[in-house]
């Protein structure tokens, strides 16, 4: 049995909140997107103005890629927990706008001589177009006072659906159970006594505050993903840091990178005081920040005004008019990453080639479907099987396939196009508030956005005997009203195996695009049943790239 969640990540302070935000805002490329706000123009500054008569300044400095030599540093074993009875509140902001909060408690268990329990509750609101999405998360972690991790539990609510996870350490393994609706799956992962729990960063910093120039490596359970990841911390220097109240504090700045295997999946800046309290974090994706504050300030979250679909859209530099671009194939996209080498952040495929220009820039050349080569990764067994999200064995999915595919002797291309149009017509209501539905839910409820179109089409194709995957990345859109530059928005679509190569299908469109309108960042068969598996690579792109179309 496979766990539902192997590929989501926890941030050091805000836990899963960043991925929750990503999950509800990133896949909105189905509509025309309004102009993107000016984000990142003041990235070198370290002040944030909150007065109404002047724009906010971004708090981030550049986040350099983790040096290769850091990989040789040994991970530190768990240390004694200094906190036995503590509570703190954090406010979550995207740009200048509060979107949520968390409260974290540390409480003694059985008198506090043997165990302590960490608990965190997060709530957030984000706007996608005209709809406001609300989500909440509860998580707990039982730790021995010597820092040895024992067990965890979590409840995640998205659009009315609750996912419950729990896990406990056994002999050289951790046994994990995940409940999603009426489905239950279990998995056992290898476990070492040196591994830490989901609050590893906070515990390490509080037990032994870092000093300028110090580096630290932790190995810890990454919640939701349910694997052990590596957290690398590098203390830079004490700097003057703008806080939520408008004042500033002298805090130690720490660069944090979280890795799964050899891949950096999350880069952040952290700021701590002399006691090791984590008072502020910043993540470039979505211009996302957390601030330590009081309960009253943290919970002042009204109805969000900023449309995060607009905030994540990218203005594309080009001298060509849209009428020319919309007929062009191939298209060469020059992509410059602000903090790292982007060469391994984009997928090479049958219609997408990647060429490095320098250590921050790549040229991604995309062609239309009819120009694809046969240079594709072969199909895997998981691309044909039903799973928790792509439910190709669901009764409603089977009924749809039987109803749509009535033409005997149809070619694979004809079958795929029939199914694509079937999904386009079936998903009648555009709904941004549901997060990420399974194929069975989409077939039954007939609503959703591009994620739901992609998932349902993938399930129908598998039910019809056509291997399928989903892909996520950037989609080129025409200029917004009053603008001349086209936009790129984050989007999801479906891939099918033709027998020689993977071919893209997009059920959000009335017809197939005839030009090279998209850049793929990741593809997945979602065999783990984990909707967040498509988000991790995008975290390294979102809010951190500039795109131009080359002549």
Short mmCIF file of C-alpha atoms in Angstrom, two decimals:
data_model
loop_
_atom_site.label_atom_id
_atom_site.label_comp_id
_atom_site.label_asym_id
_atom_site.label_seq_id
_atom_site.Cartn_x
_atom_site.Cartn_y
_atom_site.Cartn_z
CA UNK A 1 0.00 0.00 0.00
CA UNK A 2 1.22 3.49 -0.77
CA UNK A 3 0.84 6.57 1.45
CA UNK A 4 -1.39 9.36 0.21
CA UNK A 5 1.17 12.05 1.00
CA UNK A 6 4.81 11.54 0.19
CA UNK A 7 5.64 14.76 -1.58
CA UNK A 8 4.54 17.71 0.48
CA UNK A 9 6.86 19.65 2.69
CA UNK A 10 6.79 21.39 6.05
CA UNK A 11 8.34 24.81 6.50
CA UNK A 12 10.29 25.50 9.69
CA UNK A 13 7.78 27.90 11.21
CA UNK A 14 4.54 27.76 9.29
CA UNK A 15 4.46 23.98 8.89
CA UNK A 16 2.29 22.99 5.94
CA UNK A 17 0.70 26.40 5.41
CA UNK A 18 2.83 27.33 2.42
CA UNK A 19 1.86 24.18 0.55
CA UNK A 20 -1.76 24.70 1.49
CA UNK A 21 -1.54 28.16 -0.07
CA UNK A 22 0.22 26.74 -3.11
CA UNK A 23 -2.41 24.06 -3.52
CA UNK A 24 -5.26 26.51 -3.73
CA UNK A 25 -3.70 29.29 -5.80
CA UNK A 26 -1.21 27.91 -8.28
CA UNK A 27 -3.39 26.08 -10.76
CA UNK A 28 -5.49 28.93 -12.05
CA UNK A 29 -4.26 29.27 -15.59
CA UNK A 30 -7.60 28.40 -17.14
CA UNK A 31 -8.79 31.99 -17.14
CA UNK A 32 -7.40 35.26 -18.38
CA UNK A 33 -5.30 36.55 -15.48
CA UNK A 34 -5.12 40.24 -14.49
CA UNK A 35 -1.75 42.00 -14.44
CA UNK A 36 0.70 40.75 -11.87
CA UNK A 37 1.49 43.18 -9.03
CA UNK A 38 5.00 44.55 -8.83
CA UNK A 39 6.69 41.97 -6.62
CA UNK A 40 10.36 41.74 -5.85
CA UNK A 41 11.54 45.10 -7.15
CA UNK A 42 13.04 45.92 -3.74
CA UNK A 43 14.43 42.50 -2.97
CA UNK A 44 17.75 43.88 -1.73
CA UNK A 45 16.07 45.91 1.01
CA UNK A 46 15.28 44.66 4.49
CA UNK A 47 12.55 47.12 5.49
CA UNK A 48 8.81 46.80 5.11
CA UNK A 49 6.55 49.85 5.21
CA UNK A 50 2.98 49.36 6.39
CA UNK A 51 1.59 52.85 5.97
CA UNK A 52 -1.28 53.22 3.51
CA UNK A 53 0.30 55.99 1.49
CA UNK A 54 3.34 54.13 0.20
CA UNK A 55 3.97 50.68 -1.28
CA UNK A 56 5.33 47.80 0.74
CA UNK A 57 8.91 46.71 0.22
CA UNK A 58 9.75 43.08 -0.09
CA UNK A 59 11.69 41.57 2.81
CA UNK A 60 13.69 38.96 0.94
CA UNK A 61 17.34 38.89 0.18
CA UNK A 62 18.63 36.47 -2.42
CA UNK A 63 18.70 32.84 -1.37
CA UNK A 64 21.89 31.27 -2.74
CA UNK A 65 21.88 27.63 -3.69
CA UNK A 66 23.27 25.31 -1.04
CA UNK A 67 26.97 24.65 -1.78
CA UNK A 68 27.76 21.09 -2.81
CA UNK A 69 30.33 20.74 0.00
CA UNK A 70 27.55 21.14 2.58
CA UNK A 71 26.34 17.66 1.68
CA UNK A 72 29.31 16.15 3.59
CA UNK A 73 28.26 17.62 6.93
CA UNK A 74 26.87 15.08 9.38
CA UNK A 75 23.34 15.52 10.64
CA UNK A 76 23.08 16.42 14.32
CA UNK A 77 21.34 13.90 16.58
CA UNK A 78 18.31 14.94 18.67
CA UNK A 79 19.09 17.09 21.70
CA UNK A 80 17.18 17.63 24.91
CA UNK A 81 14.00 19.68 24.67
CA UNK A 82 14.29 22.88 26.68
CA UNK A 83 10.61 23.85 26.42
CA UNK A 84 8.09 22.01 28.60
CA UNK A 85 5.25 24.57 28.80
CA UNK A 86 5.09 27.22 26.08
CA UNK A 87 2.70 28.85 23.59
CA UNK A 88 3.25 31.20 20.67
CA UNK A 89 1.30 32.77 17.80
CA UNK A 90 2.44 33.47 14.24
CA UNK A 91 0.77 35.66 11.62
CA UNK A 92 0.93 34.65 7.92
CA UNK A 93 1.17 37.26 5.19
CA UNK A 94 1.35 37.20 1.41
CA UNK A 95 2.85 40.54 0.47
CA UNK A 96 1.24 43.01 2.87
CA UNK A 97 -1.98 41.08 3.32
CA UNK A 98 -2.68 38.83 6.32
CA UNK A 99 -3.99 35.47 5.13
CA UNK A 100 -3.86 33.32 8.24
CA UNK A 101 -2.27 32.40 11.53
CA UNK A 102 -1.07 29.55 13.69
CA UNK A 103 -0.89 28.82 17.40
CA UNK A 104 1.72 26.39 18.69
CA UNK A 105 1.77 24.84 22.15
CA UNK A 106 4.33 22.76 24.02
CA UNK A 107 2.80 20.88 26.94
CA UNK A 108 4.14 18.31 29.42
CA UNK A 109 2.79 14.77 29.22
CA UNK A 110 2.65 12.68 32.37
CA UNK A 111 4.15 15.40 34.54
CA UNK A 112 6.70 16.46 31.94
CA UNK A 113 9.57 14.31 33.24
CA UNK A 114 9.46 11.93 30.27
CA UNK A 115 7.48 13.40 27.36
CA UNK A 116 6.23 16.66 25.88
CA UNK A 117 3.60 17.19 23.22
CA UNK A 118 3.85 19.81 20.47
CA UNK A 119 0.60 20.87 18.86
CA UNK A 120 -0.07 23.40 16.12
CA UNK A 121 -3.29 24.67 14.59
CA UNK A 122 -3.23 26.74 11.39
CA UNK A 123 -6.01 28.59 9.59
CA UNK A 124 -5.85 30.56 6.38
CA UNK A 125 -7.93 32.33 3.76
CA UNK A 126 -6.88 33.07 0.18
CA UNK A 127 -8.68 34.58 -2.77
CA UNK A 128 -8.73 32.82 -6.13
CA UNK A 129 -10.55 35.00 -8.62
CA UNK A 130 -13.94 35.80 -7.11
CA UNK A 131 -13.84 32.99 -4.55
CA UNK A 132 -12.30 32.82 -1.09
CA UNK A 133 -10.84 29.48 0.01
CA UNK A 134 -10.62 28.60 3.70
CA UNK A 135 -8.48 25.81 5.09
CA UNK A 136 -7.30 24.59 8.48
CA UNK A 137 -4.71 22.17 9.72
CA UNK A 138 -4.07 20.56 13.11
CA UNK A 139 -0.92 18.60 13.89
CA UNK A 140 0.63 17.05 17.01
CA UNK A 141 3.97 15.48 17.83
CA UNK A 142 4.93 13.46 20.91
CA UNK A 143 8.61 13.79 21.88
CA UNK A 144 10.70 12.37 24.70
CA UNK A 145 12.45 15.04 26.75
CA UNK A 146 15.79 13.87 25.33
CA UNK A 147 14.50 14.86 21.86
CA UNK A 148 13.62 11.37 20.65
CA UNK A 149 10.59 11.50 18.37
CA UNK A 150 7.72 9.12 19.21
CA UNK A 151 4.56 9.73 17.17
CA UNK A 152 2.58 12.31 15.19
CA UNK A 153 -0.99 13.04 14.12
CA UNK A 154 -2.61 15.53 11.75
CA UNK A 155 -5.97 16.64 10.37
CA UNK A 156 -6.17 18.70 7.19
CA UNK A 157 -9.39 20.25 5.91
CA UNK A 158 -9.64 21.58 2.37
CA UNK A 159 -12.97 22.55 0.92
CA UNK A 160 -14.90 20.29 3.29
CA UNK A 161 -12.73 17.17 2.86
CA UNK A 162 -10.71 16.03 5.88
CA UNK A 163 -7.51 13.98 5.59
CA UNK A 164 -6.30 12.34 8.82
CA UNK A 165 -2.74 11.04 9.20
CA UNK A 166 -0.98 9.35 12.10
CA UNK A 167 2.32 7.59 12.65
CA UNK A 168 4.35 5.96 15.43
CA UNK A 169 7.97 4.86 15.69
CA UNK A 170 8.54 1.12 15.94
CA UNK A 171 11.65 -1.01 15.69
CA UNK A 172 13.78 0.63 12.96
CA UNK A 173 10.67 1.87 11.19
CA UNK A 174 7.75 4.26 11.41
CA UNK A 175 4.26 2.93 10.77
CA UNK A 176 1.99 5.50 9.12
CA UNK A 177 -1.75 5.44 8.42
CA UNK A 178 -3.61 7.94 6.23
CA UNK A 179 -7.40 8.23 6.04
CA UNK A 180 -9.04 10.11 3.21
CA UNK A 181 -12.80 9.75 3.09
CA UNK A 182 -13.56 6.04 3.26
CA UNK A 183 -10.08 5.03 2.07
CA UNK A 184 -7.32 3.97 4.47
CA UNK A 185 -3.74 3.30 3.45
CA UNK A 186 -0.72 2.31 5.52
CA UNK A 187 3.02 2.36 4.95
CA UNK A 188 6.18 1.66 6.95
CA UNK A 189 9.25 3.82 6.33
CA UNK A 190 12.81 3.15 7.59
CA UNK A 191 13.59 4.99 10.82
CA UNK A 192 16.82 5.81 12.66
CA UNK A 193 17.05 7.02 16.25
CA UNK A 194 18.90 10.15 15.05
CA UNK A 195 15.88 11.32 13.03
CA UNK A 196 13.83 14.16 14.46
CA UNK A 197 10.14 15.02 14.35
CA UNK A 198 8.24 17.71 12.43
CA UNK A 199 9.25 20.50 14.85
CA UNK A 200 12.96 19.79 14.42
CA UNK A 201 14.05 23.28 13.40
CA UNK A 202 12.34 25.04 16.29
CA UNK A 203 13.65 22.47 18.79
CA UNK A 204 17.22 22.69 17.52
CA UNK A 205 17.31 26.49 17.50
CA UNK A 206 15.79 26.75 20.98
CA UNK A 207 18.08 24.09 22.48
CA UNK A 208 21.24 25.65 21.06
CA UNK A 209 20.86 29.08 19.38
CA UNK A 210 23.04 29.43 16.29
CA UNK A 211 25.92 31.88 15.97
CA UNK A 212 27.02 33.86 12.86
CA UNK A 213 28.96 31.62 10.50
CA UNK A 214 27.65 28.40 12.02
CA UNK A 215 26.16 25.63 9.86
CA UNK A 216 23.81 22.90 11.00
CA UNK A 217 22.22 19.85 9.34
CA UNK A 218 19.10 18.13 10.65
CA UNK A 219 17.34 14.98 9.45
CA UNK A 220 13.64 15.07 10.22
CA UNK A 221 10.24 13.71 9.30
CA UNK A 222 8.61 15.92 6.70
CA UNK A 223 4.91 15.95 7.55
CA UNK A 224 2.39 15.08 4.83
CA UNK A 225 5.23 13.79 2.68
CA UNK A 226 5.94 11.07 5.24
CA UNK A 227 9.62 10.73 4.39
CA UNK A 228 12.78 11.82 6.15
CA UNK A 229 14.27 14.96 4.63
CA UNK A 230 17.38 17.01 5.26
CA UNK A 231 17.25 20.57 6.61
CA UNK A 232 20.40 22.64 6.14
CA UNK A 233 20.81 25.81 8.18
CA UNK A 234 23.51 28.44 7.69
CA UNK A 235 23.68 31.42 10.05
CA UNK A 236 24.80 34.58 8.24
CA UNK A 237 24.91 37.59 10.56
CA UNK A 238 22.87 39.75 12.91
CA UNK A 239 20.86 42.23 10.84
CA UNK A 240 18.18 44.83 11.43
CA UNK A 241 14.88 43.16 10.49
CA UNK A 242 11.52 44.86 9.89
CA UNK A 243 8.71 43.37 11.95
CA UNK A 244 4.95 43.22 11.59
CA UNK A 245 4.31 46.16 13.90
CA UNK A 246 6.44 48.50 11.79
CA UNK A 247 9.42 48.53 14.15
CA UNK A 248 12.62 46.56 13.68
CA UNK A 249 14.68 44.07 15.66
CA UNK A 250 18.29 42.96 15.49
CA UNK A 251 18.02 39.26 14.65
CA UNK A 252 20.27 36.52 13.37
CA UNK A 253 19.61 35.77 9.69
CA UNK A 254 19.69 32.08 8.75
CA UNK A 255 19.51 30.57 5.28
CA UNK A 256 17.44 27.37 5.30
CA UNK A 257 17.23 24.73 2.59
CA UNK A 258 15.11 21.58 2.78
CA UNK A 259 16.08 18.63 0.61
CA UNK A 260 14.40 15.40 -0.37
CA UNK A 261 17.20 13.19 -1.57
CA UNK A 262 19.58 15.45 -3.48
CA UNK A 263 16.91 17.91 -4.60
CA UNK A 264 16.39 21.24 -2.85
CA UNK A 265 12.62 21.55 -2.54
CA UNK A 266 12.33 24.64 -0.36
CA UNK A 267 14.55 27.66 0.32
CA UNK A 268 13.80 30.20 3.04
CA UNK A 269 15.24 32.93 5.19
CA UNK A 270 14.77 32.65 8.95
CA UNK A 271 15.39 35.23 11.65
CA UNK A 272 15.95 34.32 15.32
CA UNK A 273 16.71 36.21 18.51
CA UNK A 274 19.51 35.40 20.93
CA UNK A 275 17.35 32.71 22.61
CA UNK A 276 16.76 30.90 19.33
CA UNK A 277 13.10 31.97 19.02
CA UNK A 278 12.07 31.90 15.36
CA UNK A 279 10.49 35.37 15.03
CA UNK A 280 10.20 35.71 11.25
CA UNK A 281 10.49 33.63 8.06
CA UNK A 282 10.37 34.53 4.39
CA UNK A 283 9.75 32.27 1.37
CA UNK A 284 10.14 33.76 -2.13
CA UNK A 285 7.27 31.68 -3.50
CA UNK A 286 4.18 33.91 -3.25
CA UNK A 287 6.10 36.58 -1.30
CA UNK A 288 5.14 34.61 1.82
CA UNK A 289 6.20 35.64 5.34
CA UNK A 290 5.44 34.63 8.91
CA UNK A 291 5.80 36.87 11.98
CA UNK A 292 5.81 35.99 15.68
CA UNK A 293 3.17 38.12 17.37
CA UNK A 294 0.32 38.07 19.89
CA UNK A 295 -3.03 36.32 19.56
CA UNK A 296 -5.04 39.44 18.80
CA UNK A 297 -2.73 40.55 15.99
CA UNK A 298 -2.30 37.07 14.52
CA UNK A 299 -6.03 36.39 14.28
CA UNK A 300 -6.89 39.69 12.54
CA UNK A 301 -7.58 38.04 9.20
CA UNK A 302 -10.40 39.56 7.20
CA UNK A 303 -11.66 38.69 3.74
CA UNK A 304 -8.58 38.76 1.48
CA UNK A 305 -8.59 41.35 -1.28
CA UNK A 306 -5.53 40.35 -3.32
CA UNK A 307 -6.23 37.80 -6.03
CA UNK A 308 -3.37 35.31 -5.78
CA UNK A 309 -4.01 34.13 -9.32
CA UNK A 310 -2.95 37.60 -10.36
CA UNK A 311 -0.08 37.72 -7.89
CA UNK A 312 1.52 34.56 -9.28
CA UNK A 313 1.12 35.43 -12.98
CA UNK A 314 4.33 36.38 -14.79
CA UNK A 315 4.61 39.19 -17.33
CA UNK A 316 6.50 37.89 -20.37
CA UNK A 317 8.95 40.21 -22.11
CA UNK A 318 8.58 40.22 -25.88
CA UNK A 319 8.57 42.63 -28.81
CA UNK A 320 6.22 40.47 -30.86
CA UNK A 321 2.45 41.11 -30.90
CA UNK A 322 0.14 38.48 -29.48
CA UNK A 323 -1.30 37.76 -32.92
CA UNK A 324 2.15 36.56 -33.98
CA UNK A 325 3.00 34.69 -30.78
CA UNK A 326 -0.29 32.79 -30.78
CA UNK A 327 0.63 31.18 -34.12
CA UNK A 328 4.28 30.54 -33.37
CA UNK A 329 5.95 27.18 -32.94
CA UNK A 330 8.45 26.48 -31.60
CA UNK A 331 8.78 29.24 -29.01
CA UNK A 332 12.09 29.86 -27.22
CA UNK A 333 11.56 31.04 -23.65
CA UNK A 334 14.52 32.65 -21.90
CA UNK A 335 14.06 31.99 -18.17
CA UNK A 336 16.22 33.70 -15.57
CA UNK A 337 16.08 32.48 -11.97
CA UNK A 338 16.85 35.06 -9.32
CA UNK A 339 18.61 32.80 -6.84
CA UNK A 340 19.85 29.54 -8.39
CA UNK A 341 20.73 27.55 -11.48
CA UNK A 342 17.38 26.61 -13.08
CA UNK A 343 18.76 23.90 -15.37
CA UNK A 344 17.24 21.06 -13.36
CA UNK A 345 13.97 22.85 -12.55
CA UNK A 346 12.35 22.15 -15.92
CA UNK A 347 11.61 18.81 -17.55
CA UNK A 348 13.10 17.75 -20.88
CA UNK A 349 10.44 16.03 -22.96
CA UNK A 350 9.40 15.21 -26.50
CA UNK A 351 8.42 18.82 -27.18
CA UNK A 352 10.58 20.66 -24.64
CA UNK A 353 14.36 21.04 -24.67
CA UNK A 354 16.46 22.74 -22.00
CA UNK A 355 19.77 24.52 -22.66
CA UNK A 356 21.81 26.37 -20.04
CA UNK A 357 22.89 29.92 -20.90
CA UNK A 358 24.64 30.73 -17.61
CA UNK A 359 24.35 29.73 -13.95
CA UNK A 360 21.05 31.60 -13.55
CA UNK A 361 19.53 31.38 -17.04
CA UNK A 362 18.18 28.66 -19.32
CA UNK A 363 16.60 28.58 -22.77
CA UNK A 364 13.49 26.39 -22.86
CA UNK A 365 12.36 25.64 -26.42
CA UNK A 366 8.79 24.32 -26.71
CA UNK A 367 7.04 23.07 -29.84
CA UNK A 368 3.43 22.29 -30.67
CA UNK A 369 2.16 18.72 -30.47
CA UNK A 370 2.50 17.90 -34.15
CA UNK A 371 6.21 18.74 -34.04
CA UNK A 372 7.05 16.40 -31.18
CA UNK A 373 9.85 13.89 -31.40
CA UNK A 374 9.64 10.38 -29.96
CA UNK A 375 12.26 11.14 -27.31
CA UNK A 376 10.10 10.43 -24.26
CA UNK A 377 10.49 8.53 -21.01
CA UNK A 378 8.82 5.11 -21.33
CA UNK A 379 5.48 4.36 -19.76
CA UNK A 380 5.42 2.82 -16.27
CA UNK A 381 2.94 0.41 -14.73
CA UNK A 382 1.71 3.18 -12.41
CA UNK A 383 0.63 5.21 -15.45
CA UNK A 384 -2.04 2.59 -16.15
CA UNK A 385 -3.36 1.81 -12.67
CA UNK A 386 -6.14 3.34 -10.60
CA UNK A 387 -5.06 5.21 -7.47
CA UNK A 388 -6.53 7.45 -4.77
CA UNK A 389 -6.71 10.50 -7.06
CA UNK A 390 -6.82 9.07 -10.59
CA UNK A 391 -9.66 6.65 -9.87
CA UNK A 392 -9.94 4.91 -13.20
CA UNK A 393 -11.88 2.03 -11.62
CA UNK A 394 -14.56 4.33 -10.15
CA UNK A 395 -18.07 3.30 -11.33
CA UNK A 396 -18.91 6.81 -12.57
CA UNK A 397 -15.64 6.97 -14.50
CA UNK A 398 -16.42 3.64 -16.17
CA UNK A 399 -19.90 4.84 -17.06
CA UNK A 400 -18.51 8.02 -18.64
CA UNK A 401 -16.04 6.05 -20.76
CA UNK A 402 -18.73 3.68 -21.99
CA UNK A 403 -21.00 6.59 -22.84
CA UNK A 404 -18.33 8.58 -24.67
CA UNK A 405 -16.48 5.86 -26.58
CA UNK A 406 -19.20 4.39 -28.74
CA UNK A 407 -17.36 4.53 -32.10
CA UNK A 408 -15.95 1.09 -32.95
CA UNK A 409 -12.49 0.97 -34.44
CA UNK A 410 -11.57 4.49 -33.32
CA UNK A 411 -7.88 5.33 -33.30
CA UNK A 412 -6.08 6.27 -30.10
CA UNK A 413 -6.03 9.91 -31.19
CA UNK A 414 -9.78 9.85 -31.82
CA UNK A 415 -10.45 8.24 -28.45
CA UNK A 416 -8.26 10.77 -26.65
CA UNK A 417 -9.91 13.74 -28.34
CA UNK A 418 -13.38 12.35 -27.59
CA UNK A 419 -12.49 11.98 -23.92
CA UNK A 420 -10.89 15.43 -23.81
CA UNK A 421 -14.01 17.08 -25.21
CA UNK A 422 -16.13 14.96 -22.89
CA UNK A 423 -14.34 16.40 -19.86
CA UNK A 424 -14.49 19.92 -21.30
CA UNK A 425 -18.29 19.65 -21.55
CA UNK A 426 -18.77 17.70 -18.31
CA UNK A 427 -17.07 20.12 -15.88
CA UNK A 428 -19.74 22.79 -16.16
CA UNK A 429 -19.09 24.84 -13.02
CA UNK A 430 -15.77 26.56 -12.48
CA UNK A 431 -15.02 26.33 -8.75
CA UNK A 432 -11.73 27.50 -7.26
CA UNK A 433 -12.69 26.74 -3.65
CA UNK A 434 -12.35 22.95 -3.59
CA UNK A 435 -8.59 22.57 -3.74
CA UNK A 436 -7.76 19.30 -5.49
CA UNK A 437 -10.60 16.81 -6.01
CA UNK A 438 -10.23 13.15 -6.95
CA UNK A 439 -11.45 12.00 -10.36
CA UNK A 440 -14.47 10.27 -8.84
CA UNK A 441 -15.51 13.49 -7.11
CA UNK A 442 -15.08 15.51 -10.30
CA UNK A 443 -17.12 13.01 -12.32
CA UNK A 444 -19.89 13.15 -9.72
CA UNK A 445 -19.90 16.87 -8.93
CA UNK A 446 -18.94 18.22 -12.40
CA UNK A 447 -17.08 21.23 -11.01
CA UNK A 448 -13.54 22.45 -10.47
CA UNK A 449 -10.68 24.18 -12.22
CA UNK A 450 -7.75 22.97 -14.33
CA UNK A 451 -6.62 20.44 -11.72
CA UNK A 452 -10.02 18.77 -11.81
CA UNK A 453 -10.06 18.74 -15.64
CA UNK A 454 -6.59 17.15 -15.70
CA UNK A 455 -7.36 14.52 -13.06
CA UNK A 456 -10.68 13.49 -14.62
CA UNK A 457 -9.22 13.22 -18.12
CA UNK A 458 -6.30 11.13 -16.81
CA UNK A 459 -8.74 8.74 -15.12
CA UNK A 460 -10.94 8.42 -18.22
CA UNK A 461 -7.90 7.68 -20.36
CA UNK A 462 -6.67 4.95 -18.01
CA UNK A 463 -10.16 3.45 -17.89
CA UNK A 464 -10.06 3.36 -21.71
CA UNK A 465 -6.69 1.59 -21.68
CA UNK A 466 -4.58 4.69 -22.43
CA UNK A 467 -1.69 5.30 -19.98
CA UNK A 468 -1.82 8.82 -18.54
CA UNK A 469 -0.17 11.33 -16.23
CA UNK A 470 -0.76 14.91 -15.16
CA UNK A 471 1.64 17.76 -15.86
CA UNK A 472 2.08 21.12 -14.15
CA UNK A 473 3.87 24.23 -15.27
CA UNK A 474 3.39 27.59 -16.94
CA UNK A 475 0.85 28.41 -19.65
CA UNK A 476 1.10 31.39 -21.99
CA UNK A 477 -1.94 33.67 -22.01
CA UNK A 478 -2.87 36.77 -24.02
CA UNK A 479 -2.21 40.22 -22.53
CA UNK A 480 -4.68 41.39 -19.92
CA UNK A 481 -6.98 44.25 -20.80
CA UNK A 482 -4.99 47.44 -21.21
CA UNK A 483 -1.66 45.59 -21.35
CA UNK A 484 0.61 44.69 -24.25
CA UNK A 485 2.72 41.91 -22.71
CA UNK A 486 1.41 38.34 -22.56
CA UNK A 487 1.28 36.51 -19.25
CA UNK A 488 2.27 33.10 -17.97
CA UNK A 489 0.11 31.47 -15.28
CA UNK A 490 0.51 28.21 -13.39
CA UNK A 491 -1.58 25.49 -14.94
CA UNK A 492 -2.18 21.73 -15.00
CA UNK A 493 -2.99 19.46 -17.96
CA UNK A 494 -2.94 15.77 -18.93
CA UNK A 495 -0.35 13.63 -20.71
CA UNK A 496 -1.18 10.39 -22.55
CA UNK A 497 1.13 7.69 -23.89
CA UNK A 498 0.77 7.18 -27.63
CA UNK A 499 2.97 4.10 -27.76
CA UNK A 500 6.01 6.16 -28.74
CA UNK A 501 5.84 9.37 -26.73
CA UNK A 502 3.86 11.41 -24.24
CA UNK A 503 1.33 13.78 -25.79
CA UNK A 504 -0.33 16.72 -24.02
CA UNK A 505 -4.10 17.14 -23.76
CA UNK A 506 -5.87 20.09 -22.15
CA UNK A 507 -9.53 19.61 -21.25
CA UNK A 508 -9.95 23.23 -20.14
CA UNK A 509 -9.85 24.37 -23.80
CA UNK A 510 -12.49 23.91 -26.51
CA UNK A 511 -9.80 22.83 -28.98
CA UNK A 512 -6.17 21.76 -28.98
CA UNK A 513 -3.65 24.64 -28.98
CA UNK A 514 -1.79 25.03 -32.25
CA UNK A 515 1.26 26.76 -30.82
CA UNK A 516 3.86 26.17 -28.11
CA UNK A 517 1.89 27.69 -25.28
CA UNK A 518 3.24 25.88 -22.19
CA UNK A 519 6.38 25.07 -20.22
CA UNK A 520 6.31 21.87 -18.20
CA UNK A 521 7.89 21.94 -14.75
CA UNK A 522 6.84 18.49 -13.54
CA UNK A 523 4.78 15.46 -14.52
CA UNK A 524 3.38 12.79 -12.23
CA UNK A 525 1.28 9.64 -12.34
CA UNK A 526 0.16 10.48 -8.77
CA UNK A 527 0.75 6.87 -7.77
CA UNK A 528 1.14 7.99 -4.15
CA UNK A 529 -2.31 9.58 -4.23
CA UNK A 530 -0.59 12.81 -3.20
CA UNK A 531 -1.93 15.96 -4.85
CA UNK A 532 0.98 17.99 -3.50
CA UNK A 533 3.56 15.97 -5.41
CA UNK A 534 3.21 18.42 -8.28
CA UNK A 535 3.83 21.41 -6.04
CA UNK A 536 7.35 20.86 -4.76
CA UNK A 537 9.21 21.55 -8.03
CA UNK A 538 6.97 24.55 -8.64
CA UNK A 539 8.00 26.02 -5.27
CA UNK A 540 11.48 26.52 -6.72
CA UNK A 541 10.04 28.43 -9.68
CA UNK A 542 7.12 30.42 -8.33
CA UNK A 543 7.92 34.05 -7.62
CA UNK A 544 11.55 33.52 -8.60
CA UNK A 545 11.78 33.62 -12.40
CA UNK A 546 11.60 36.20 -15.16
CA UNK A 547 10.50 35.02 -18.61
CA UNK A 548 11.18 36.51 -22.05
CA UNK A 549 10.39 35.19 -25.53
CA UNK A 550 13.47 35.11 -27.76
CA UNK A 551 13.23 36.18 -31.39
#
